[in-house]
Structure formats: C-alpha cells, structure tokens
XYZ file of C-alpha atoms in Angstrom:
693
model
C 0.000 0.000 0.000
C 1.338 3.415 -0.978
C 0.990 6.167 1.568
C 0.401 8.806 -1.107
C -2.098 11.499 -0.206
C -4.753 12.335 -2.805
C -5.742 16.019 -2.958
C -9.505 16.389 -3.200
C -12.494 18.235 -1.706
C -15.043 17.739 1.071
C -18.346 16.093 0.036
C -20.574 18.462 1.981
C -21.248 22.208 1.695
C -20.557 24.687 -1.095
C -17.211 25.782 0.332
C -15.874 22.502 -1.073
C -12.942 22.718 1.343
C -9.686 21.232 0.176
C -8.436 18.104 1.941
C -5.996 15.271 1.420
C -7.047 11.647 1.712
C -4.356 9.267 2.912
C -4.795 5.466 2.888
C -4.813 3.664 6.233
C -4.004 -0.017 6.900
C -7.631 -1.161 7.233
C -8.301 -0.166 3.622
C -9.986 3.153 4.332
C -8.655 6.688 4.298
C -8.070 9.439 6.795
C -8.446 13.142 6.194
C -5.254 15.161 6.409
C -4.675 18.875 6.040
C -4.422 20.474 2.622
C -3.206 23.989 3.241
C -2.782 24.978 -0.413
C -6.486 25.435 -1.130
C -7.365 29.109 -0.524
C -10.963 28.647 0.628
C -10.118 26.799 3.847
C -6.283 26.732 4.028
C -6.435 23.332 5.693
C -9.192 24.087 8.197
C -12.146 21.692 8.298
C -15.356 21.398 10.291
C -16.373 18.209 12.066
C -18.393 17.002 9.091
C -15.385 17.227 6.795
C -13.048 15.564 9.275
C -15.414 12.625 9.780
C -16.540 12.256 6.146
C -14.600 8.971 5.654
C -16.870 7.301 8.221
C -19.640 7.123 5.601
C -17.310 5.198 3.282
C -17.524 2.237 5.648
C -19.455 -0.775 4.395
C -21.139 -0.941 7.791
C -23.169 2.226 7.131
C -23.570 2.343 3.356
C -25.235 0.307 0.647
C -23.132 -2.309 -1.151
C -25.761 -4.289 -3.062
C -28.763 -3.393 -5.220
C -32.091 -3.904 -3.476
C -35.436 -4.763 -5.041
C -38.853 -4.908 -3.441
C -40.237 -8.389 -3.017
C -43.384 -9.055 -1.028
C -43.223 -5.606 0.523
C -39.578 -5.935 1.599
C -36.338 -4.717 0.022
C -34.057 -7.680 -0.633
C -30.590 -7.950 -2.266
C -30.499 -8.480 -6.020
C -28.000 -8.607 -8.861
C -27.222 -5.476 -10.833
C -28.771 -6.901 -13.978
C -31.980 -7.752 -12.151
C -32.185 -4.285 -10.581
C -31.398 -2.397 -13.791
C -33.802 -4.533 -15.798
C -36.557 -3.794 -13.315
C -35.925 -0.020 -13.485
C -35.871 -0.050 -17.276
C -39.089 -2.042 -17.373
C -40.785 0.290 -14.878
C -39.874 3.390 -16.896
C -40.702 1.706 -20.217
C -44.123 0.600 -18.974
C -44.949 4.072 -17.670
C -44.038 5.714 -20.967
C -46.081 3.181 -22.933
C -49.176 3.527 -20.747
C -49.126 7.218 -19.837
C -46.617 9.018 -22.092
C -43.085 10.309 -21.435
C -44.126 13.090 -19.033
C -45.455 10.446 -16.649
C -41.797 9.651 -15.936
C -40.237 12.015 -13.415
C -36.563 12.610 -12.619
C -35.376 14.265 -9.401
C -31.725 15.162 -8.848
C -29.568 16.674 -6.138
C -27.243 19.574 -5.449
C -24.565 17.140 -4.307
C -24.194 15.462 -7.699
C -21.024 16.310 -9.607
C -21.274 18.435 -12.740
C -20.814 15.314 -14.816
C -23.686 13.519 -13.099
C -26.005 16.553 -13.183
C -25.290 17.038 -16.877
C -25.850 13.381 -17.712
C -29.036 13.171 -15.634
C -30.544 16.124 -17.494
C -29.531 14.609 -20.824
C -30.959 11.219 -19.822
C -34.315 12.756 -18.878
C -34.675 14.687 -22.129
C -33.031 12.351 -24.647
C -33.757 8.860 -23.313
C -37.042 9.360 -21.450
C -38.225 12.362 -23.464
C -39.707 13.857 -20.309
C -39.993 17.490 -19.275
C -40.479 16.425 -15.655
C -37.032 16.938 -14.154
C -35.932 19.200 -11.325
C -33.662 18.955 -8.286
C -33.430 19.767 -4.606
C -31.318 22.863 -5.305
C -34.655 24.506 -6.115
C -35.132 24.473 -2.322
C -31.839 26.280 -1.705
C -30.614 28.962 -4.111
C -33.385 29.511 -6.652
C -34.607 32.862 -5.295
C -31.090 34.285 -5.250
C -30.559 32.970 -8.774
C -33.761 34.605 -10.007
C -32.926 37.884 -8.293
C -29.394 37.898 -9.678
C -30.576 37.241 -13.221
C -33.173 40.033 -13.016
C -30.641 42.564 -11.755
C -27.345 41.527 -13.334
C -28.351 39.264 -16.216
C -26.376 36.400 -14.664
C -26.461 34.209 -11.585
C -23.261 33.116 -9.912
C -23.421 32.672 -6.149
C -20.532 35.018 -5.399
C -19.337 37.340 -8.157
C -16.017 37.621 -6.323
C -13.783 35.195 -4.413
C -14.111 34.761 -0.660
C -10.652 36.271 -0.249
C -12.160 39.699 -1.073
C -14.366 39.709 2.026
C -11.646 40.664 4.568
C -10.618 43.600 2.354
C -13.996 45.327 2.134
C -15.303 47.905 4.595
C -18.620 46.402 5.720
C -20.603 43.221 5.135
C -24.337 42.846 5.715
C -24.927 39.126 6.228
C -28.631 38.330 5.833
C -30.110 35.071 7.093
C -26.914 33.059 7.373
C -25.493 31.214 10.349
C -22.233 30.372 8.608
C -20.440 29.751 11.900
C -22.456 26.520 11.986
C -23.353 25.861 8.345
C -19.867 26.452 6.876
C -17.492 27.071 9.809
C -14.211 27.407 7.862
C -15.624 30.506 6.144
C -15.928 32.371 9.442
C -12.252 33.286 9.320
C -12.912 35.636 6.378
C -15.255 37.645 8.580
C -12.882 37.510 11.534
C -10.169 38.927 9.260
C -12.633 41.572 8.034
C -12.985 42.859 11.589
C -9.251 42.585 12.261
C -8.718 44.823 9.223
C -11.076 47.464 10.612
C -14.194 46.440 8.706
C -17.592 45.856 10.269
C -20.098 43.007 10.184
C -23.878 43.435 10.335
C -25.858 40.224 10.849
C -29.591 40.026 10.101
C -31.195 37.041 11.844
C -34.193 36.505 14.168
C -31.910 34.349 16.358
C -28.733 35.268 18.169
C -26.617 32.578 16.556
C -22.916 31.896 16.842
C -22.551 34.014 13.729
C -24.544 36.872 15.245
C -22.208 36.735 18.248
C -19.447 37.938 15.894
C -21.432 40.925 14.623
C -20.759 44.586 15.299
C -24.506 45.081 14.819
C -27.170 42.375 15.052
C -30.618 43.118 13.638
C -33.347 40.658 14.739
C -36.316 41.067 12.375
C -39.485 39.063 12.622
C -39.234 36.061 10.247
C -40.606 36.872 6.814
C -39.892 40.620 7.000
C -36.413 40.829 5.411
C -37.963 42.532 2.368
C -39.396 45.336 4.472
C -36.076 45.681 6.294
C -34.121 46.162 3.058
C -36.671 48.674 1.786
C -36.471 50.623 5.042
C -32.692 50.815 4.772
C -32.934 52.031 1.179
C -35.494 54.656 2.252
C -32.998 55.987 4.782
C -30.176 55.945 2.220
C -32.269 58.159 -0.036
C -33.473 60.411 2.790
C -29.950 60.909 4.120
C -28.517 61.743 0.700
C -26.292 58.659 0.517
C -27.219 57.549 -3.034
C -24.272 57.355 -5.449
C -26.002 59.392 -8.140
C -23.131 59.224 -10.637
C -22.951 55.426 -10.441
C -26.723 55.091 -10.701
C -26.757 57.267 -13.831
C -23.785 55.547 -15.465
C -24.272 51.865 -14.665
C -27.947 51.172 -13.833
C -31.499 51.446 -15.150
C -34.882 51.601 -13.429
C -33.879 53.669 -10.404
C -36.869 56.002 -10.293
C -39.431 53.212 -9.901
C -37.321 51.393 -7.303
C -36.776 54.656 -5.436
C -40.514 55.385 -5.347
C -41.236 51.900 -3.988
C -38.630 52.287 -1.250
C -39.885 55.709 -0.193
C -43.244 54.134 0.727
C -41.407 52.218 3.487
C -40.598 54.919 6.003
C -38.558 53.906 9.083
C -41.341 53.843 11.663
C -43.510 51.725 9.358
C -40.621 49.307 8.865
C -40.044 49.158 12.618
C -43.673 48.107 13.129
C -43.353 45.360 10.504
C -39.927 44.008 11.423
C -39.542 44.832 15.110
C -36.142 46.420 14.395
C -35.917 49.842 16.124
C -35.378 52.894 13.912
C -32.064 53.847 15.617
C -30.650 50.446 14.678
C -31.827 50.922 11.094
C -29.986 54.241 10.980
C -26.864 52.685 12.481
C -26.900 49.956 9.845
C -27.105 52.555 7.069
C -24.199 54.505 8.546
C -22.010 51.406 8.890
C -22.798 50.247 5.355
C -22.407 53.599 3.596
C -19.374 55.167 5.276
C -16.646 52.825 3.938
C -15.522 53.055 0.335
C -16.512 49.431 -0.330
C -19.174 47.124 1.110
C -21.032 43.884 0.403
C -24.412 42.276 1.010
C -24.461 38.480 1.324
C -27.714 36.543 1.596
C -28.456 32.934 2.456
C -31.542 30.849 3.006
C -33.152 33.203 5.550
C -34.386 35.824 3.063
C -34.418 33.437 0.095
C -36.645 30.588 1.363
C -39.757 32.730 1.330
C -42.756 33.038 -0.949
C -41.369 36.482 -1.773
C -37.711 35.433 -1.811
C -36.931 36.765 -5.287
C -38.289 40.208 -4.407
C -36.415 40.117 -1.105
C -33.125 39.382 -2.856
C -33.983 42.147 -5.322
C -34.430 44.629 -2.484
C -30.989 43.839 -1.076
C -29.478 44.130 -4.560
C -31.189 47.529 -4.931
C -29.393 48.589 -1.752
C -26.057 47.707 -3.370
C -26.888 49.423 -6.648
C -28.130 52.648 -5.054
C -24.867 53.016 -3.138
C -22.587 51.982 -6.005
C -21.697 48.698 -4.300
C -21.874 46.309 -7.277
C -19.478 45.776 -10.159
C -16.731 47.547 -8.274
C -13.674 46.087 -6.525
C -14.359 44.648 -3.058
C -18.079 45.423 -3.351
C -21.171 43.595 -4.468
C -24.120 41.350 -3.779
C -23.532 37.630 -3.320
C -25.449 34.501 -2.355
C -23.876 31.973 0.019
C -24.774 28.823 -1.909
C -25.557 25.906 0.409
C -25.147 22.477 -1.175
C -21.812 21.068 -2.277
C -22.524 21.502 -5.985
C -25.541 23.737 -5.690
C -23.961 26.153 -8.168
C -22.882 23.642 -10.810
C -25.997 21.577 -10.242
C -28.199 24.394 -11.485
C -25.997 25.253 -14.460
C -25.992 22.085 -16.512
C -29.487 20.769 -16.979
C -31.037 19.434 -13.760
C -33.462 22.338 -13.436
C -36.847 22.117 -15.092
C -36.228 25.106 -17.366
C -32.518 24.881 -18.169
C -30.011 23.313 -20.522
C -26.232 22.991 -19.984
C -24.238 26.212 -19.733
C -27.105 27.873 -17.859
C -29.016 28.158 -21.127
C -32.789 28.552 -21.112
C -34.750 25.562 -22.355
C -37.267 27.773 -24.169
C -34.549 29.637 -26.135
C -34.484 28.277 -29.720
C -30.792 29.074 -30.170
C -29.929 27.271 -26.923
C -31.950 24.246 -27.982
C -30.187 24.130 -31.358
C -26.736 24.359 -29.801
C -27.263 21.643 -27.191
C -29.201 19.400 -29.582
C -26.265 19.520 -32.004
C -23.870 18.439 -29.239
C -26.262 15.637 -28.279
C -26.928 14.593 -31.863
C -30.700 14.984 -31.639
C -33.387 17.093 -33.292
C -33.973 20.343 -31.340
C -37.711 19.852 -31.777
C -37.428 16.507 -29.995
C -36.296 18.154 -26.754
C -39.208 18.599 -24.331
C -40.047 22.032 -22.994
C -39.819 23.282 -19.398
C -41.424 21.102 -16.729
C -42.571 21.445 -13.147
C -40.441 22.922 -10.377
C -39.265 20.668 -7.535
C -42.202 20.934 -5.137
C -44.750 20.914 -7.941
C -43.095 17.809 -9.386
C -43.183 16.032 -6.021
C -46.782 17.113 -5.470
C -47.744 15.520 -8.816
C -46.317 12.106 -7.935
C -48.851 9.297 -8.207
C -51.131 11.553 -10.229
C -49.685 12.928 -13.482
C -46.275 11.429 -12.708
C -46.418 7.664 -12.253
C -42.725 6.688 -12.037
C -39.737 8.498 -10.548
C -35.968 8.106 -10.895
C -34.337 9.879 -7.954
C -30.616 10.561 -7.423
C -28.923 12.183 -4.438
C -31.944 13.561 -2.592
C -34.107 12.649 0.392
C -37.392 14.586 0.036
C -39.167 12.530 2.706
C -37.135 14.620 5.172
C -36.162 17.708 3.153
C -39.337 18.712 1.287
C -41.871 21.152 2.741
C -45.156 19.635 3.918
C -43.109 16.457 4.145
C -45.866 14.109 5.344
C -47.868 14.951 2.240
C -44.840 14.411 -0.016
C -44.157 11.085 1.693
C -47.708 10.001 0.821
C -47.285 11.169 -2.759
C -44.072 9.118 -3.057
C -45.853 6.063 -1.658
C -48.580 6.480 -4.294
C -46.155 6.076 -7.227
C -46.471 3.084 -9.512
C -42.677 2.817 -9.501
C -39.767 4.457 -7.639
C -36.055 3.907 -8.252
C -33.442 5.545 -6.024
C -29.678 5.826 -6.437
C -27.954 6.627 -3.156
C -24.988 5.924 -0.930
C -27.125 4.990 2.077
C -30.639 3.702 2.642
C -32.243 7.091 3.201
C -35.840 7.506 4.352
C -36.838 8.030 0.717
C -34.806 5.072 -0.559
C -36.550 2.856 1.999
C -39.816 3.452 0.076
C -38.368 2.527 -3.327
C -39.076 -0.419 -5.576
C -35.395 -0.547 -6.552
C -32.396 0.953 -4.744
C -28.994 1.147 -6.418
C -25.795 1.563 -4.346
C -23.605 4.206 -5.963
C -20.112 5.539 -5.464
C -19.421 8.617 -3.416
C -16.880 11.454 -3.347
C -13.685 9.570 -2.402
C -14.474 6.654 -4.733
C -14.877 8.610 -7.963
C -13.474 11.503 -9.949
C -15.584 14.456 -11.012
C -15.977 18.208 -10.846
C -17.998 20.498 -8.616
C -18.466 24.271 -8.648
C -18.223 25.983 -5.294
C -20.061 29.045 -4.037
C -17.492 31.356 -5.655
C -18.070 29.899 -9.137
C -14.718 28.102 -8.866
C -14.821 24.795 -10.766
C -12.904 22.123 -8.826
C -11.611 18.612 -9.425
C -12.502 15.929 -6.910
C -10.140 12.996 -7.364
C -10.746 9.330 -6.685
C -8.706 8.211 -3.683
C -9.926 4.658 -3.056
C -11.584 1.798 -4.884
C -15.316 1.489 -4.171
C -16.573 -1.675 -2.478
C -17.486 -4.607 -4.661
C -21.094 -4.302 -5.746
C -21.095 -0.498 -5.978
C -21.225 1.398 -9.286
C -21.168 5.051 -10.290
C -24.245 7.076 -11.264
C -22.705 7.469 -14.723
C -22.604 3.696 -15.111
C -26.221 3.496 -13.973
C -27.375 6.033 -16.556
C -25.302 4.335 -19.278
C -26.863 0.949 -18.524
C -30.393 2.343 -18.326
C -29.989 4.285 -21.569
C -28.770 1.113 -23.280
C -31.733 -0.882 -21.979
C -34.117 1.843 -23.136
C -32.749 1.844 -26.686
C -30.085 4.588 -26.634
C -26.790 2.785 -27.044
C -24.503 5.813 -27.478
C -24.061 9.187 -25.847
C -23.829 8.147 -22.204
C -20.150 7.499 -21.415
C -19.094 6.221 -18.012
C -15.751 8.020 -17.859
C -16.219 11.355 -16.046
C -13.540 13.173 -18.027
C -15.208 12.131 -21.285
C -18.500 13.467 -19.936
C -16.813 16.719 -18.926
C -15.367 17.134 -22.411
C -18.907 16.943 -23.799
C -20.155 19.320 -21.103
C -17.494 21.818 -22.227
C -18.887 21.761 -25.755
C -22.481 21.977 -24.571
C -21.739 24.963 -22.315
C -19.642 26.853 -24.906
C -21.029 30.320 -25.488
C -23.579 30.016 -22.688
C -23.758 32.195 -19.574
C -21.892 29.490 -17.591
C -19.203 28.824 -20.185
C -16.879 25.983 -19.139
C -15.410 25.432 -22.612
C -11.935 26.616 -21.631
C -11.777 24.445 -18.499
C -10.091 21.036 -18.586
C -9.230 18.441 -15.970
C -5.595 19.316 -16.489
C -6.191 22.993 -15.794
C -8.248 22.199 -12.708
C -5.428 20.048 -11.325
C -2.690 22.557 -12.122
C -4.504 25.768 -11.146
C -6.419 24.648 -8.026
C -9.702 25.328 -9.776
C -10.850 27.762 -12.463
C -13.585 30.394 -12.182
C -16.260 30.413 -14.879
C -16.914 31.862 -17.371
C -13.778 30.621 -19.076
C -14.156 30.382 -22.856
C -10.514 29.772 -23.803
C -8.398 26.753 -22.906
C -5.126 28.714 -22.939
C -4.692 29.889 -19.346
C -2.523 32.800 -20.456
C -5.238 33.983 -22.830
C -8.016 33.473 -20.262
C -7.266 32.619 -16.622
C -10.949 32.382 -15.705
C -13.155 35.082 -14.176
C -12.857 35.373 -10.395
C -14.561 38.800 -10.399
C -17.652 39.527 -12.470
C -19.241 42.789 -13.625
C -16.227 45.088 -13.160
C -16.606 46.456 -16.697
C -20.251 45.757 -17.454
C -23.170 43.686 -16.234
C -24.410 40.691 -18.225
C -27.394 42.545 -19.662
C -27.941 43.655 -23.251
C -26.821 47.214 -22.532
C -24.338 46.367 -19.759
C -26.401 48.150 -17.097
C -27.697 46.584 -13.903
C -31.457 46.683 -13.384
C -33.201 48.049 -10.336
C -36.357 46.027 -9.698
C -39.142 47.930 -7.884
C -40.466 45.793 -5.026
C -42.775 46.354 -2.056
C -43.308 44.541 1.215
C -46.101 42.005 1.413
C -47.013 39.576 4.194
C -45.808 36.013 4.276
C -48.136 33.406 2.829
C -49.144 32.428 6.354
C -49.197 34.949 9.198
C -49.917 34.165 12.879
C -53.507 34.273 14.092
C -55.448 33.302 17.220
C -55.248 29.589 16.391
C -51.587 29.577 15.329
C -50.047 32.570 17.136
C -46.303 31.800 16.875
C -43.850 31.876 13.960
C -41.690 28.859 13.127
C -38.368 29.191 11.348
C -36.051 26.312 10.450
C -32.362 25.785 9.766
C -29.273 23.719 10.408
C -26.898 22.830 13.244
C -23.154 22.475 12.938
C -22.870 18.692 13.355
C -25.517 17.633 10.832
C -26.030 18.314 7.129
C -29.214 18.744 5.086
C -31.574 15.756 5.562
C -28.907 14.031 7.687
C -28.978 10.883 5.537
C -25.191 10.611 5.776
C -24.214 12.628 8.846
C -26.727 10.813 11.055
C -24.653 7.681 10.440
C -21.496 9.172 11.997
C -21.138 8.504 15.732
C -19.087 11.619 16.485
C -21.629 13.886 14.793
C -24.571 12.203 16.490
C -22.902 12.644 19.858
C -22.704 16.395 19.178
C -26.232 16.682 17.741
C -28.270 13.607 18.658
C -31.724 14.781 17.676
C -34.221 17.560 16.987
C -35.200 20.302 19.422
C -37.489 23.304 19.680
C -35.711 26.549 20.501
C -37.940 29.069 22.286
C -37.657 32.215 24.372
C -38.071 31.991 28.200
C -41.219 34.152 28.081
C -42.826 31.838 25.550
C -41.717 28.791 27.540
C -43.218 30.280 30.721
C -46.580 30.879 29.029
C -46.518 27.297 27.787
C -45.358 25.916 31.144
C -42.377 24.152 29.549
C -38.967 23.641 31.148
C -35.641 22.891 29.473
C -35.761 19.420 27.908
C -39.527 18.983 28.201
C -41.190 17.555 25.103
C -43.014 20.262 23.176
C -45.439 19.754 20.309
C -45.270 22.250 17.464
C -48.447 22.196 15.377
C -49.106 23.838 12.008
C -51.922 23.506 9.504
C -49.934 20.687 7.894
C -49.053 18.512 10.855
C -47.456 18.050 14.256
C -43.855 17.586 15.372
C -42.572 16.851 18.879
C -39.081 17.585 20.220
C -37.408 18.651 23.486
C -37.511 22.320 24.467
C -34.287 24.311 24.299
C -34.858 27.599 26.114
C -32.730 30.623 25.197
C -32.902 34.399 25.208
C -31.204 34.288 21.800
C -34.470 34.067 19.887
C -37.394 36.444 19.489
C -40.281 35.790 21.925
C -42.712 35.445 19.010
C -40.621 32.821 17.191
C -39.526 29.211 17.583
C -36.734 27.458 15.713
C -36.348 23.805 14.702
C -33.463 22.155 12.807
C -34.618 20.062 9.846
C -32.128 17.156 9.776
C -34.262 14.428 11.352
C -37.160 12.207 10.249
C -39.941 10.829 12.420
C -41.750 12.589 15.218
C -39.346 15.547 15.249
C -39.402 16.168 11.487
C -39.507 19.955 11.140
C -40.615 19.813 7.519
C -43.852 18.149 8.564
C -44.800 21.692 9.540
C -43.360 23.898 6.799
C -45.441 25.697 4.205
C -45.061 24.828 0.491
C -46.312 28.254 -0.622
C -44.157 29.086 -3.651
C -42.366 32.219 -4.806
C -44.052 33.147 -8.113
C -40.721 33.552 -9.927
C -38.250 31.096 -8.390
C -40.837 28.495 -7.250
C -39.003 28.394 -3.917
C -41.134 27.081 -1.027
C -41.551 29.199 2.102
C -39.441 27.093 4.472
C -38.416 30.015 6.665
C -41.706 31.077 8.140
C -45.101 29.607 8.933
C -47.680 29.943 11.687
C -47.714 27.359 14.494
C -49.010 26.783 17.986
C -47.213 25.067 20.844
C -48.621 22.376 23.094
C -47.280 20.556 26.108
C -46.855 16.799 25.832
C -47.656 14.404 28.634
C -44.627 12.293 29.628
C-alpha cells in the first residue's frame, strides 16, 4: 500500500474545502490537512473531518435492493437495472413520457447533473425533471438574473471579504453551516471592517457581529426597503454610479420611499435607531457587500427580497466595483454547478434557457438529436413532487431525500408512496430510498473523480482516492446501462472526463461557459472560475470577479427592480399565534442521511429540538428538555424544548435534519415564490402544546 495522499475536496457544503485523503491499513482513508487550497487553508469542520466514516461498508449500501413481497431484498445489478428499465418503459407506454419524473440533487457532480438532465430529455423524453437545489438557491438565482443578467453565487472570491469595509450578512449562520468561512469575517474585523448580521436568532454568527438586527421572520424585504429609504433620505445615493451603470432607479426609489422607518419598525420589530446605524455602517466605507443565504431566500417572496438587497447595493454603487457587491452563500456542495448544466426544469447545460431556440439548437447539435425533440420546461421541484402518483407515475431519484427535506413532508411522503414505480440511487438507505421499488448503491466522493463548482463559481476537481466496495457502481454507469436498456446505445459514457469534455462543448457560449476548463487545468490551477471560454490559461485565466466592466445585460447596465413589502403566505392568528423558522446545526447536514450515520456527529447533535424564548416557555409551562409539540396547519412535530434568550419571543426554531416525530418539515409551508418556485421554508404559523410524559 502506498501512503500517497490524494488532494480532493469535502463532500458536503458549497465551500468545497480542500483536503488530502491518505490510505490507512484497514483499507480506508483518513483526512489530512491540505493547506494549499485558498478557501479553507487546511481548516475543516467536524463534518469534513469525519466524512470517511460514511465510506464504511457498515453504514452504506453495497448491493442493489429490489422490493419483493413488501420488503427490500438484495439483487444482482442486472436484475435491478432490468426492473428499473421495465418500470420506466411501462410508464411511458401507458401514460406518455411526461409520466416519468426525474429528481436530482445539489450534491451530484457536474458530470452527473449534466448526464441526468440529458438522460431525462433524450432517453425518457420527459420534461419532468428538477432537483433539490430549487429548495436552496433559486430565489437568489432569479434575483441575480433580473438585476445583473447572470447568476453566480458570489461574483467575487471569498478572499475579497476581509478587504472590504462592511458586510451585511442576511439570514446566514455560517459559523455553523460552513465554519471554515468564518475566518474571512474575523479577518474583516481585524482589518477594521464591520459586520452586520440580520437574523431573528442570536446565533454563533450573530455573536461575531458589530450590529445584530433581529427582524421578525418573513420581514427581510421590508427591512431592506427601510434601509434604502434611509439611504435616499440621508442623501447617501451614489447618483453618478446610478446614472452611469444602472437602469430603473426612479421606480425602485418610489417603492422604497413608501417604506418609512417607523412603518418598517412596526413590521420588522427592528428599532429605527438600529436601522440608521446599519445605514451609517454600510455607507461610510468606500466598499461594502451584502451576502444573503436561506433566511431571506426561502420565502414566498424570496426573489423580491433578494432584489431589495441588490437595490441597496446598486443605489450606493456597491456592485461591479472592486471589493463590493451582492452575493449569495450557496448551500449544497454543488448547488452552483448543479443548477448550471441541466437538472433544473427550465434549463439546458451552460445555464441556457430551455425555451430559447438558439440554446436548444446548440445543445441538440452536441447531443446529436433534433432540437424539436427536446421537451419544454417542466414542473419545479415541489410541484413535481406534489404531482407524484397523479400525473407522474414513475420516478428516478438521485442524491436527494425529500421525505425529510421537502416542505409539507408528510404529504410528499404520501405522494411518493402512491407512485407506480420508484427507483433511487444513493450511498445509504435514506428515508426516501426505503420506500423505493429498486435501490442502487452508488459511489461517493472519495471513490470517484468528477468536478464540482463551489459558491465562488470556482470549478474544482474531486479525485478518486480509493476503490469502491465490490457491488457499488457510479451514477454514470447506472445512466449508461439504463440508456442502453431503453434503446439509446450511445451518448452516455461512463468516464467522467469524457462526460466533462462533452459538457465543455455543450456549455460553450452560454452564460456558464466551461469550454476553456479542462481536468488538467483544474489540477494545475487549483480550480478555475467560470466563465472561461478559452483553454489557454494565459489567454483566459478564468473570471474570479464579475461585472467590473459591465453587467451581463444587453446594454451592460444593472437593473433596479421595484419591489414592495407584502405579508408572508401564512401569518400568525389566534389559532396559530407563533412563527416557526427552520435551519441547520453544525454537526448535521441537510436531511442528515449521511451525517446521522457518523457517531461523532450524532454525539454532538443527537436529535431535533425546539428553541424558544423563556417568556414563551413560561406561558406554555415548559422547562428545558420537556417535550413540546409544534403544530401547524400541515401537521405536528414533537421535540425537546431548548430555552434561550437568543431568539425572538414570538418565534420558535427547529433544525430540519431528522425524520420521524421531530421532522420539522412536517410543519413547513409549500407556498411558492411566483418567480423562483421556492417554497416558504423560513416562516409559517404554528401553535405550541405541552406533551404528557
């Protein structure tokens, strides 16, 4: 055995922290420091350090499973693949191609996401494909495209953050969701900059803030409009920048001026003096940034909310300039790349629009098909899941666990159970996989090579470090075998570099142009920022900073979008008087399908809880650790009380990583943003009840 370390990247969040994997005598690997990667410089959170635990055969799938007599039993690969092909073939024959659904994940590599989208449209001929990234970044993407003509999570590298003058961080608890990134904000303060955190909870991130604003959940839009009102009233608008580089200011200005400070205080609960202090801190430095995360985005008005924060940047000249700008802190490991190359219902590779005739012609030529044969846009993620068992009879699902992660989860679980046929590809037997007719065990991060795109738009190369267990195959092999069984013998290679070469051609000339990026460049340059249209690194080194010369609109100007506050889809009332908001904890990740199988992480975060203010707990008669029932119009969840003054008295918080009785997404509201189709995870009305021991 050679003791050579393989440089690669963490399988979890969108930082995609660099790490080395070194073989150990028992046949596994251990994580060792990789200091050369600039995002984390060797630092890792507990999830990254313990990631090899999920590689163990004791916690992961190593054999295909098929349902027999109501039970999942081991099967051969041929038997499992034949059964999937037959299920999809039968559905198409009886109900048409759109009765076949495909659901992907933000953790799939670019190669897998690309191939899954191609498989859906070329092999199945279905429009019904979307992915769980719709639940994460879609509102920020929609807002960015409206304003700038382009969506890339961060239009600048993380290394710019410590050099700016002020950062407004909206709805992000990055100290727990992506801990290695916290050092950029620590360095910001060490350099004399300031940090404003907007969050209804006093989180570990808020503890680092120079100013913490605690708005009522669902009121981030009003907060941003109130700040812009004050910027106008105090004469802080950069009039020259607005005239030279933007369009639409007058309408956006008029909308903001209807949100005077006292009105905004009544809506948000944030006192006017703190609004004025935030404006001063943001406007006084030469450069500043606004960064949003799921807090303002996972709302039925998330696109407008993002637009309001972008308007704040544009009015003050804080976009398209060095060390300034608006950015979204993408959540999932390949949430950025996953939405660029064809998993979304309305998109083709290269971030092209599916309803654009030129885009269809370009991609169809790469795929060797007739453009008219490509289906049109389909349903968004929640709408697709809601149609299961009705219009959609069969589902192929890769890298997602909607039984835990979808809003109104009990309803979605019932919809999944009503399918004629469900096939799942996963590393572990997730709660969703346990309902499947066929489950295929697939390779994971350390067992395969592929690319991901981190939150900065930096395309990275994950390298295979170990051989997968016998009986496990890659998702690319699965799609190749299924395509072959369904009559498409060519066009679905199993080698990831061959897939990436095709992806380069398909993305060429698109908004997310990867055509100049190669595996060799990724290895030699520690990643390459898109767009990168030229393979010669001297001619085009990639684009770490966007919009410095012009925005990606027809005339090069950014667009103000006039927006106004409106209530959340569900406001408290006499029957449901409290607001629920949801989120993550440091030791678990997303639906917990993998992290809940790691002993060290479970010891740190063993189960769900309900965080509530002492005044609310006193009215309820609940003590620390008492079981509390949280009830919404969609269901009931029970978890121990965690009492803290770090949350608003009108709000409770639940993490969403667990299934069963404490499943937070049993409660959440699937009300959708009209543009992004993002569900309103971040706020709904609930009541609390005591639970008899």
